[in-house]
Amino acid sequence: MTTPISHTGQLLSRAVTFQFALDPNAQQRILLAKCAGARRFTVNRHLARVKVNLDARSAERESLGEGGDSSEPSTPSLSWAAFSFINEFNAWKNGESEDSPVNDDGTRGLAWRHELPGDVFECASVDAARALENFSASRRGERSGTSVGFPRFQARGKVTPSFRLRNRATPGRAPSNQSIRFTDHAHLRLPRFGPVKLFGPTRKVRRMIDAGRFHVYSATLTQRAGRWTVSLTGVATELHQAERSRTSRHAVPVGVDRGIISLCVAADANGVPFESFEGVKILREAQRTLKATNQTLARTTPGSQGRQRAKSRLAKTHRKVASTRRHLVHQASRALVTRAQVLVIEDLNVAGMVRNRHLARSISDAAMGELSRQLLYKARWHGVEVRVVDRYFPSSKTCSGCGAVRNDLDLSTRTYSCGACGLVIDRDLNAAINLARWRPKAPPSSLYSLIPQGSAPRSTREEPIVTRTTITAA
Ligand SMILES: [Zn+2]
């Protein structure tokens, strides 16, 4: 794939997402809900057709198997390719296929199709095809990780209302000719919606678009706890060379550990504290509000109005905690990738990680998960190396002064004191120093991305620099 070039002639090779909260008017709000419904409808229709086809074929195969004949079932298999899904659905909704719906006035096709941007149906078809592809890859054993079952049907009220619209323009087109574009500082134009008001500072992204440094591929609209947000996903230019090779960067590797009082603590391999990032206190308060809201909910009668109120309040609090955490973590990750040259973090990306009952620890666990995700993709932007240490590396239990390992350290111990050399040091700082000193035992055997699929702007060009070796538990 060639790297797209913007209308100002710049190479767009960095996957980027910008997110804004929306303030839609009453009409737009209705349209948003309709689009999310249409997406569910489309995905479900594809899944249902495939399911019927699979069931028919497997029933046939069974009856053939009894007769000792192993020939193919006579029911042809359906194509799960995205383009076949799009074509099939378009023909069906436009009244061109045999099973197209017939309306009261005698016309054929989906009556409400013209009210919505056609892209809603097409993107939903692509999503259904992708979900089925994951399922079949998993069945063939080609997919690592937990096995994927047949995609779930999208039940109303059970799935997060969401849909996607593509920008009907190639990167080389001027921004004013694009179907998804900013009309002013507070309005984003979307096909069929017109300008939708949005919150937040848009100056940076608008300037990037105008200068040809960012091109929007698609807009994903999602409703969480009553609030609609838009994520603009696209490609941007690499950061300026000066940004990527800052001479002022910290020359020694910096270890980053989850803190208990602060979100995370960073220190370098020389044992010098680098920085600690606050935020646990804010999140702990939010967690308390969450608990109180939960209790209020438990005291309400099912089906009552009070129950509804308590439910929406709980959802709002959840949303707030999540966005506060994201915000704090963005600040920390940005500070780290702009100031360090080599970062060392623990691998928290382990399926079935032990749930921690210590509240503050679980807060910073959650934040560290998000922090490593952000560090990995931002590190690539800034040309920073990230070393991921196996989680069995005893970073907390090792003395950063003499290397002795204490096995009797529990979470309540805030200070590390060494019986061998007498060092007394803050527990999190000690762990961060140990991480910073970690060296891969063997030369990096594989370079690969630890970014979870679909959750982060994914690299379009190169993988982030990640070194990893396995260390046996001490
Ligand atoms: Zn010691």
XYZ file of C-alpha atoms and ligand atoms in Angstrom:
475
model
C 0.000 0.000 0.000
C 1.393 3.358 -0.913
C 1.428 6.113 1.655
C -1.369 8.625 0.997
C -0.372 12.164 0.121
C -2.347 15.206 1.247
C -3.507 18.146 -0.880
C -0.433 20.047 0.245
C 1.834 17.186 -0.842
C 2.681 15.740 2.566
C 3.077 12.054 3.397
C 0.371 10.798 5.724
C 1.677 7.730 7.501
C 0.633 8.029 11.140
C -2.706 6.593 12.299
C -4.403 9.126 14.565
C -7.787 9.506 16.265
C -9.346 12.681 17.656
C -12.408 12.511 19.873
C -15.012 15.145 20.650
C -18.260 15.230 22.586
C -21.252 16.281 20.496
C -24.096 18.643 21.242
C -26.648 17.611 18.587
C -29.982 19.392 18.124
C -33.277 17.528 18.573
C -33.511 16.484 14.918
C -29.912 15.323 14.786
C -30.430 13.381 17.985
C -33.266 11.432 16.346
C -31.159 10.806 13.262
C -28.251 9.592 15.410
C -30.507 7.050 17.107
C -31.920 5.955 13.744
C -28.437 5.437 12.320
C -27.371 3.356 15.304
C -30.563 1.303 14.868
C -29.864 0.871 11.158
C -26.400 -0.404 11.931
C -27.764 -3.033 14.314
C -30.423 -3.961 11.773
C -27.883 -4.402 8.965
C -25.412 -6.432 11.022
C -28.202 -8.679 12.312
C -29.550 -9.293 8.833
C -26.149 -10.445 7.562
C -25.573 -12.639 10.602
C -29.020 -14.211 10.294
C -28.498 -15.056 6.610
C -25.123 -16.608 7.301
C -26.475 -18.552 10.251
C -29.343 -20.027 8.227
C -26.899 -20.983 5.501
C -24.414 -22.582 7.920
C -27.170 -24.522 9.679
C -28.604 -25.781 6.398
C -25.193 -26.933 5.219
C -24.283 -28.656 8.442
C -27.669 -30.432 8.563
C -27.106 -31.643 5.003
C -23.595 -32.735 5.790
C -24.901 -34.784 8.722
C -27.477 -36.607 6.651
C -24.889 -37.202 3.933
C -22.467 -38.519 6.525
C -24.953 -41.216 7.581
C -25.129 -42.555 4.069
C -21.352 -42.736 3.945
C -21.192 -40.081 1.215
C -18.759 -37.275 1.934
C -19.590 -35.009 -1.013
C -20.281 -31.297 -0.529
C -23.765 -30.189 0.601
C -25.962 -29.020 -2.273
C -26.759 -25.712 -0.517
C -24.065 -23.348 -1.812
C -22.032 -21.512 0.810
C -22.549 -17.754 1.121
C -19.721 -15.366 0.458
C -18.740 -13.503 3.639
C -16.674 -10.944 1.800
C -17.445 -7.329 2.655
C -18.185 -6.380 -0.957
C -20.695 -9.238 -1.378
C -22.397 -8.134 1.820
C -22.562 -4.539 0.590
C -23.927 -5.570 -2.819
C -26.446 -7.978 -1.357
C -27.718 -5.464 1.179
C -27.894 -2.599 -1.317
C -29.915 -4.701 -3.751
C -32.217 -5.787 -0.949
C -32.793 -2.318 0.491
C -33.206 -0.716 -2.940
C -35.911 -3.215 -3.905
C -33.817 -4.964 -6.543
C -33.663 -8.442 -5.064
C -36.335 -11.142 -4.910
C -36.749 -10.953 -1.166
C -36.792 -7.139 -0.953
C -39.515 -5.856 1.346
C -42.762 -4.650 -0.289
C -44.274 -1.488 1.182
C -47.961 -0.559 1.665
C -47.922 1.699 -1.401
C -46.636 -1.107 -3.594
C -43.051 0.156 -3.855
C -40.233 -2.230 -3.105
C -37.255 -1.762 -0.862
C -36.550 -0.488 2.614
C -38.932 2.474 3.031
C -36.737 4.528 5.363
C -33.456 4.038 3.502
C -33.370 7.592 2.090
C -33.575 9.212 5.506
C -30.141 7.957 6.478
C -26.649 8.335 5.053
C -26.128 5.258 2.864
C -22.741 4.760 4.450
C -24.335 3.551 7.667
C -25.468 0.390 5.861
C -22.201 -0.113 4.007
C -19.987 0.322 7.069
C -22.274 -2.018 9.022
C -21.912 -4.607 6.239
C -18.132 -4.272 6.447
C -18.271 -4.702 10.235
C -20.429 -7.825 9.946
C -18.014 -9.285 7.389
C -15.069 -8.514 9.657
C -16.716 -10.141 12.688
C -17.441 -13.259 10.631
C -13.888 -13.298 9.333
C -12.568 -13.272 12.923
C -14.913 -16.117 13.737
C -13.845 -18.247 10.801
C -10.144 -17.482 11.287
C -10.521 -18.575 14.888
C -12.275 -21.766 13.781
C -9.450 -22.525 11.366
C -7.002 -21.944 14.203
C -5.377 -18.973 12.495
C -6.132 -16.497 15.198
C -4.133 -16.226 18.405
C -5.745 -15.399 21.720
C -9.081 -16.490 23.064
C -11.297 -18.283 20.569
C -14.032 -16.282 18.918
C -17.554 -17.670 18.653
C -20.196 -16.841 16.079
C -20.682 -13.034 16.240
C -23.378 -11.997 18.654
C -26.611 -10.537 17.376
C -26.925 -6.854 18.220
C -29.770 -6.651 20.693
C -31.344 -3.270 21.260
C -30.366 -1.891 24.638
C -27.606 -4.488 24.987
C -25.029 -2.996 22.663
C -23.556 0.496 22.774
C -25.350 2.580 20.118
C -22.738 3.319 17.513
C -22.177 3.675 13.777
C -19.552 4.801 11.317
C -19.500 7.155 8.343
C -16.706 7.371 5.828
C -15.257 10.542 4.450
C -16.068 10.339 0.758
C -12.820 11.904 -0.366
C -9.296 10.772 -0.977
C -6.456 12.427 0.983
C -5.440 14.594 -1.985
C -8.741 16.496 -2.061
C -8.977 19.962 -0.560
C -10.665 19.942 2.874
C -13.562 22.098 1.654
C -14.624 19.331 -0.761
C -14.791 16.579 1.816
C -18.012 15.064 3.081
C -16.846 15.112 6.696
C -15.388 18.523 7.521
C -15.336 21.323 10.045
C -17.532 24.235 9.026
C -16.301 26.439 11.875
C -14.612 26.098 15.254
C -17.610 24.392 16.860
C -19.333 22.532 14.024
C -18.545 19.335 12.202
C -20.438 18.631 9.021
C -21.571 15.033 8.578
C -23.432 13.641 5.526
C -27.225 14.005 5.993
C -26.747 15.599 9.415
C -25.528 19.006 8.374
C -23.284 20.837 10.825
C -23.332 19.178 14.256
C -22.206 21.234 17.213
C -19.316 19.827 19.200
C -17.512 20.619 22.436
C -13.854 21.023 23.057
C -10.915 22.745 21.463
C -10.904 21.902 17.747
C -8.227 24.359 16.719
C -5.380 21.880 16.547
C -7.215 19.323 14.427
C -8.675 22.006 12.123
C -5.235 23.458 11.530
C -3.837 20.019 10.796
C -6.589 19.360 8.253
C -6.218 22.744 6.564
C -2.452 22.389 6.318
C -2.791 18.911 4.836
C -1.251 17.271 7.879
C -4.310 15.171 8.751
C -6.902 13.468 6.621
C -10.105 12.038 8.097
C -10.947 8.549 6.844
C -14.043 8.014 8.952
C -16.134 9.305 11.819
C -17.419 6.868 14.426
C -20.365 8.103 16.452
C -20.988 6.470 19.800
C -23.470 7.085 22.588
C -22.333 6.438 26.138
C -24.428 7.346 29.162
C -26.610 9.583 27.037
C -23.731 11.534 25.541
C -22.827 11.209 21.870
C -19.176 11.454 20.910
C -17.451 11.469 17.559
C -14.070 9.847 16.896
C -12.340 11.109 13.798
C -9.963 8.430 12.591
C -7.453 9.111 9.877
C -3.857 9.529 8.876
C -1.459 12.290 9.799
C 2.071 13.317 8.967
C 4.887 12.035 11.143
C 5.861 14.391 13.928
C 8.469 16.915 12.976
C 12.008 15.548 12.923
C 12.983 17.917 15.722
C 10.244 16.362 17.839
C 11.439 12.859 17.090
C 15.088 13.430 17.879
C 15.117 15.890 20.737
C 18.582 16.360 22.099
C 17.222 17.302 25.488
C 15.909 13.814 26.091
C 16.926 11.879 29.171
C 19.932 9.801 28.114
C 19.456 6.971 30.638
C 16.568 4.444 30.407
C 13.536 5.425 32.504
C 11.471 2.813 34.351
C 7.754 3.425 34.931
C 5.942 1.626 37.723
C 2.348 1.685 38.964
C 2.125 3.782 42.087
C -0.225 3.577 45.035
C -0.314 7.229 45.978
C 0.404 8.504 42.496
C -0.724 7.030 39.173
C 2.770 6.034 38.246
C 6.317 6.676 39.334
C 9.205 7.063 36.923
C 12.891 6.813 37.755
C 16.050 6.302 35.755
C 18.644 3.551 35.833
C 20.975 5.695 37.935
C 18.420 5.642 40.713
C 17.357 9.242 40.192
C 13.607 9.942 40.501
C 12.322 11.150 37.124
C 8.775 12.095 37.899
C 5.670 10.855 39.641
C 2.289 11.492 38.129
C -0.558 12.360 40.457
C -4.163 11.478 39.992
C -4.965 8.544 42.229
C -6.601 10.894 44.729
C -8.974 12.303 42.111
C -9.827 8.840 40.879
C -10.318 7.528 44.395
C -12.864 10.295 45.078
C -14.620 9.413 41.844
C -14.599 5.769 42.881
C -16.307 6.749 46.153
C -19.022 8.612 44.281
C -19.394 5.521 42.152
C -19.905 3.358 45.209
C -22.483 5.734 46.672
C -24.355 5.876 43.358
C -24.365 2.083 43.257
C -25.873 1.925 46.727
C -28.581 4.409 45.796
C -29.390 2.229 42.812
C -29.637 -0.880 44.961
C -32.191 0.821 47.219
C -34.579 1.715 44.391
C -37.531 -0.405 43.257
C -37.104 -2.209 39.934
C -39.063 -0.482 37.179
C -39.563 2.736 39.144
C -38.677 6.234 37.978
C -36.165 6.517 40.790
C -34.470 3.422 39.408
C -34.165 5.028 35.993
C -32.712 8.180 37.515
C -30.229 6.242 39.627
C -29.225 4.162 36.620
C -28.474 7.142 34.419
C -26.593 8.814 37.263
C -24.463 5.699 37.663
C -23.741 5.577 33.943
C -22.723 9.228 33.994
C -20.372 8.684 36.923
C -18.796 5.729 35.121
C -18.290 7.866 32.044
C -16.710 10.584 34.133
C -14.287 8.247 35.884
C -13.243 6.765 32.552
C -12.679 10.121 30.896
C -10.810 11.524 33.900
C -8.513 8.544 33.846
C -7.932 8.857 30.110
C -7.147 12.526 30.481
C -4.653 12.010 33.312
C -2.985 9.161 31.480
C -2.681 11.217 28.290
C -0.821 13.874 30.251
C 1.546 11.325 31.781
C 2.232 9.454 28.534
C 2.899 12.673 26.664
C 5.342 13.864 29.320
C 7.166 10.527 29.239
C 7.536 10.175 25.461
C 8.707 13.736 25.014
C 11.299 13.629 27.786
C 12.731 10.096 27.799
C 14.650 8.211 25.116
C 14.101 4.681 26.448
C 11.106 3.677 28.578
C 10.803 0.440 30.518
C 7.361 -0.751 31.583
C 5.855 -3.892 33.010
C 3.823 -6.143 30.770
C 0.247 -5.824 31.995
C -1.270 -7.122 28.801
C -1.836 -10.589 30.208
C -5.143 -12.371 29.790
C -6.654 -13.260 33.137
C -4.620 -10.818 35.176
C -5.300 -11.192 38.864
C -7.910 -8.742 40.115
C -6.481 -6.701 42.906
C -8.642 -5.965 45.897
C -6.518 -3.082 47.068
C -8.508 -0.097 45.813
C -5.660 2.297 45.067
C -3.673 -0.472 43.446
C -6.538 -1.469 41.216
C -6.991 2.163 40.217
C -3.376 2.429 39.169
C -3.527 -1.032 37.565
C -6.313 0.170 35.340
C -4.429 3.372 34.617
C -1.219 1.479 33.832
C -3.065 -0.692 31.340
C -4.180 2.436 29.536
C -0.764 4.062 30.018
C 1.140 1.219 28.369
C -1.326 1.272 25.476
C -0.774 4.997 24.974
C 2.986 4.801 25.515
C 3.329 2.132 22.857
C 1.695 4.134 20.110
C 3.010 7.532 21.130
C 6.513 6.093 21.427
C 6.414 5.300 17.737
C 5.395 8.850 16.926
C 8.244 10.271 18.943
C 10.874 7.688 18.028
C 11.158 6.433 21.601
C 12.081 2.855 22.474
C 9.781 0.978 24.852
C 11.041 -2.120 26.647
C 8.335 -4.362 28.004
C 9.412 -6.417 30.985
C 7.883 -9.784 31.729
C 5.511 -9.474 34.654
C 7.411 -12.091 36.673
C 10.398 -9.808 36.911
C 10.534 -9.037 40.660
C 10.667 -5.253 40.250
C 9.071 -4.525 43.633
C 10.880 -7.199 45.602
C 14.402 -6.497 44.442
C 16.558 -4.014 46.309
C 17.721 -1.301 43.954
C 20.779 -0.790 46.155
C 22.302 -4.251 46.294
C 20.098 -6.550 44.222
C 18.899 -8.701 47.130
C 15.353 -10.054 46.731
C 12.804 -9.872 49.541
C 9.948 -12.310 49.240
C 7.933 -11.057 52.194
C 6.766 -7.781 50.697
C 3.029 -7.174 50.699
C 1.046 -4.297 49.295
C 0.611 -2.507 52.607
C 4.354 -1.995 52.914
C 4.878 1.500 51.565
C 8.599 1.633 52.112
C 11.169 -0.862 50.998
C 13.851 -1.515 53.555
C 16.655 -3.882 52.718
C 18.007 -6.266 55.330
C 21.154 -6.858 53.338
C 22.421 -3.329 52.687
C 20.172 -1.205 54.870
C 18.636 0.817 52.037
C 15.308 2.452 52.866
C 13.412 3.722 49.845
C 9.871 4.400 48.657
C 8.441 1.160 47.363
C 7.250 2.484 43.992
C 10.460 4.394 43.371
C 12.454 1.234 44.094
C 10.384 -0.702 41.565
C 10.758 2.011 38.927
C 14.550 2.011 39.340
C 14.658 -1.768 38.957
C 12.591 -1.545 35.798
C 14.877 1.136 34.388
C 17.868 -1.151 34.918
C 16.305 -4.120 33.245
C 18.142 -5.313 30.160
C 16.946 -7.783 27.612
C 18.942 -10.957 28.268
C 19.099 -11.874 24.613
C 19.122 -9.550 21.614
C 15.513 -8.768 20.673
C 14.289 -11.832 18.840
C 11.064 -10.356 17.635
C 9.667 -6.915 17.175
C 5.977 -6.800 17.424
C 3.127 -4.634 18.521
C 1.440 -5.061 21.869
C -1.297 -2.634 20.963
C -4.652 -4.383 21.360
C -6.479 -4.601 18.066
C -8.965 -1.905 17.314
C -8.414 0.084 20.472
C -5.566 2.323 19.482
C -4.570 4.172 16.385
C -2.717 1.410 14.645
C 0.483 1.866 12.796
C 0.163 2.138 9.066
C 3.840 1.878 8.400
C 6.053 0.409 11.031
C 5.640 -1.415 14.282
C 6.649 0.351 17.498
C 10.051 -0.496 18.841
C 9.311 -3.090 21.486
C 11.904 -5.402 22.972
C 10.822 -8.303 25.101
C 12.370 -11.404 26.547
C 11.077 -13.867 29.081
C 12.600 -13.949 32.507
C 11.939 -16.942 34.691
C 10.421 -16.123 38.063
C 13.002 -15.575 40.724
Zn 19.906 -3.894 49.527
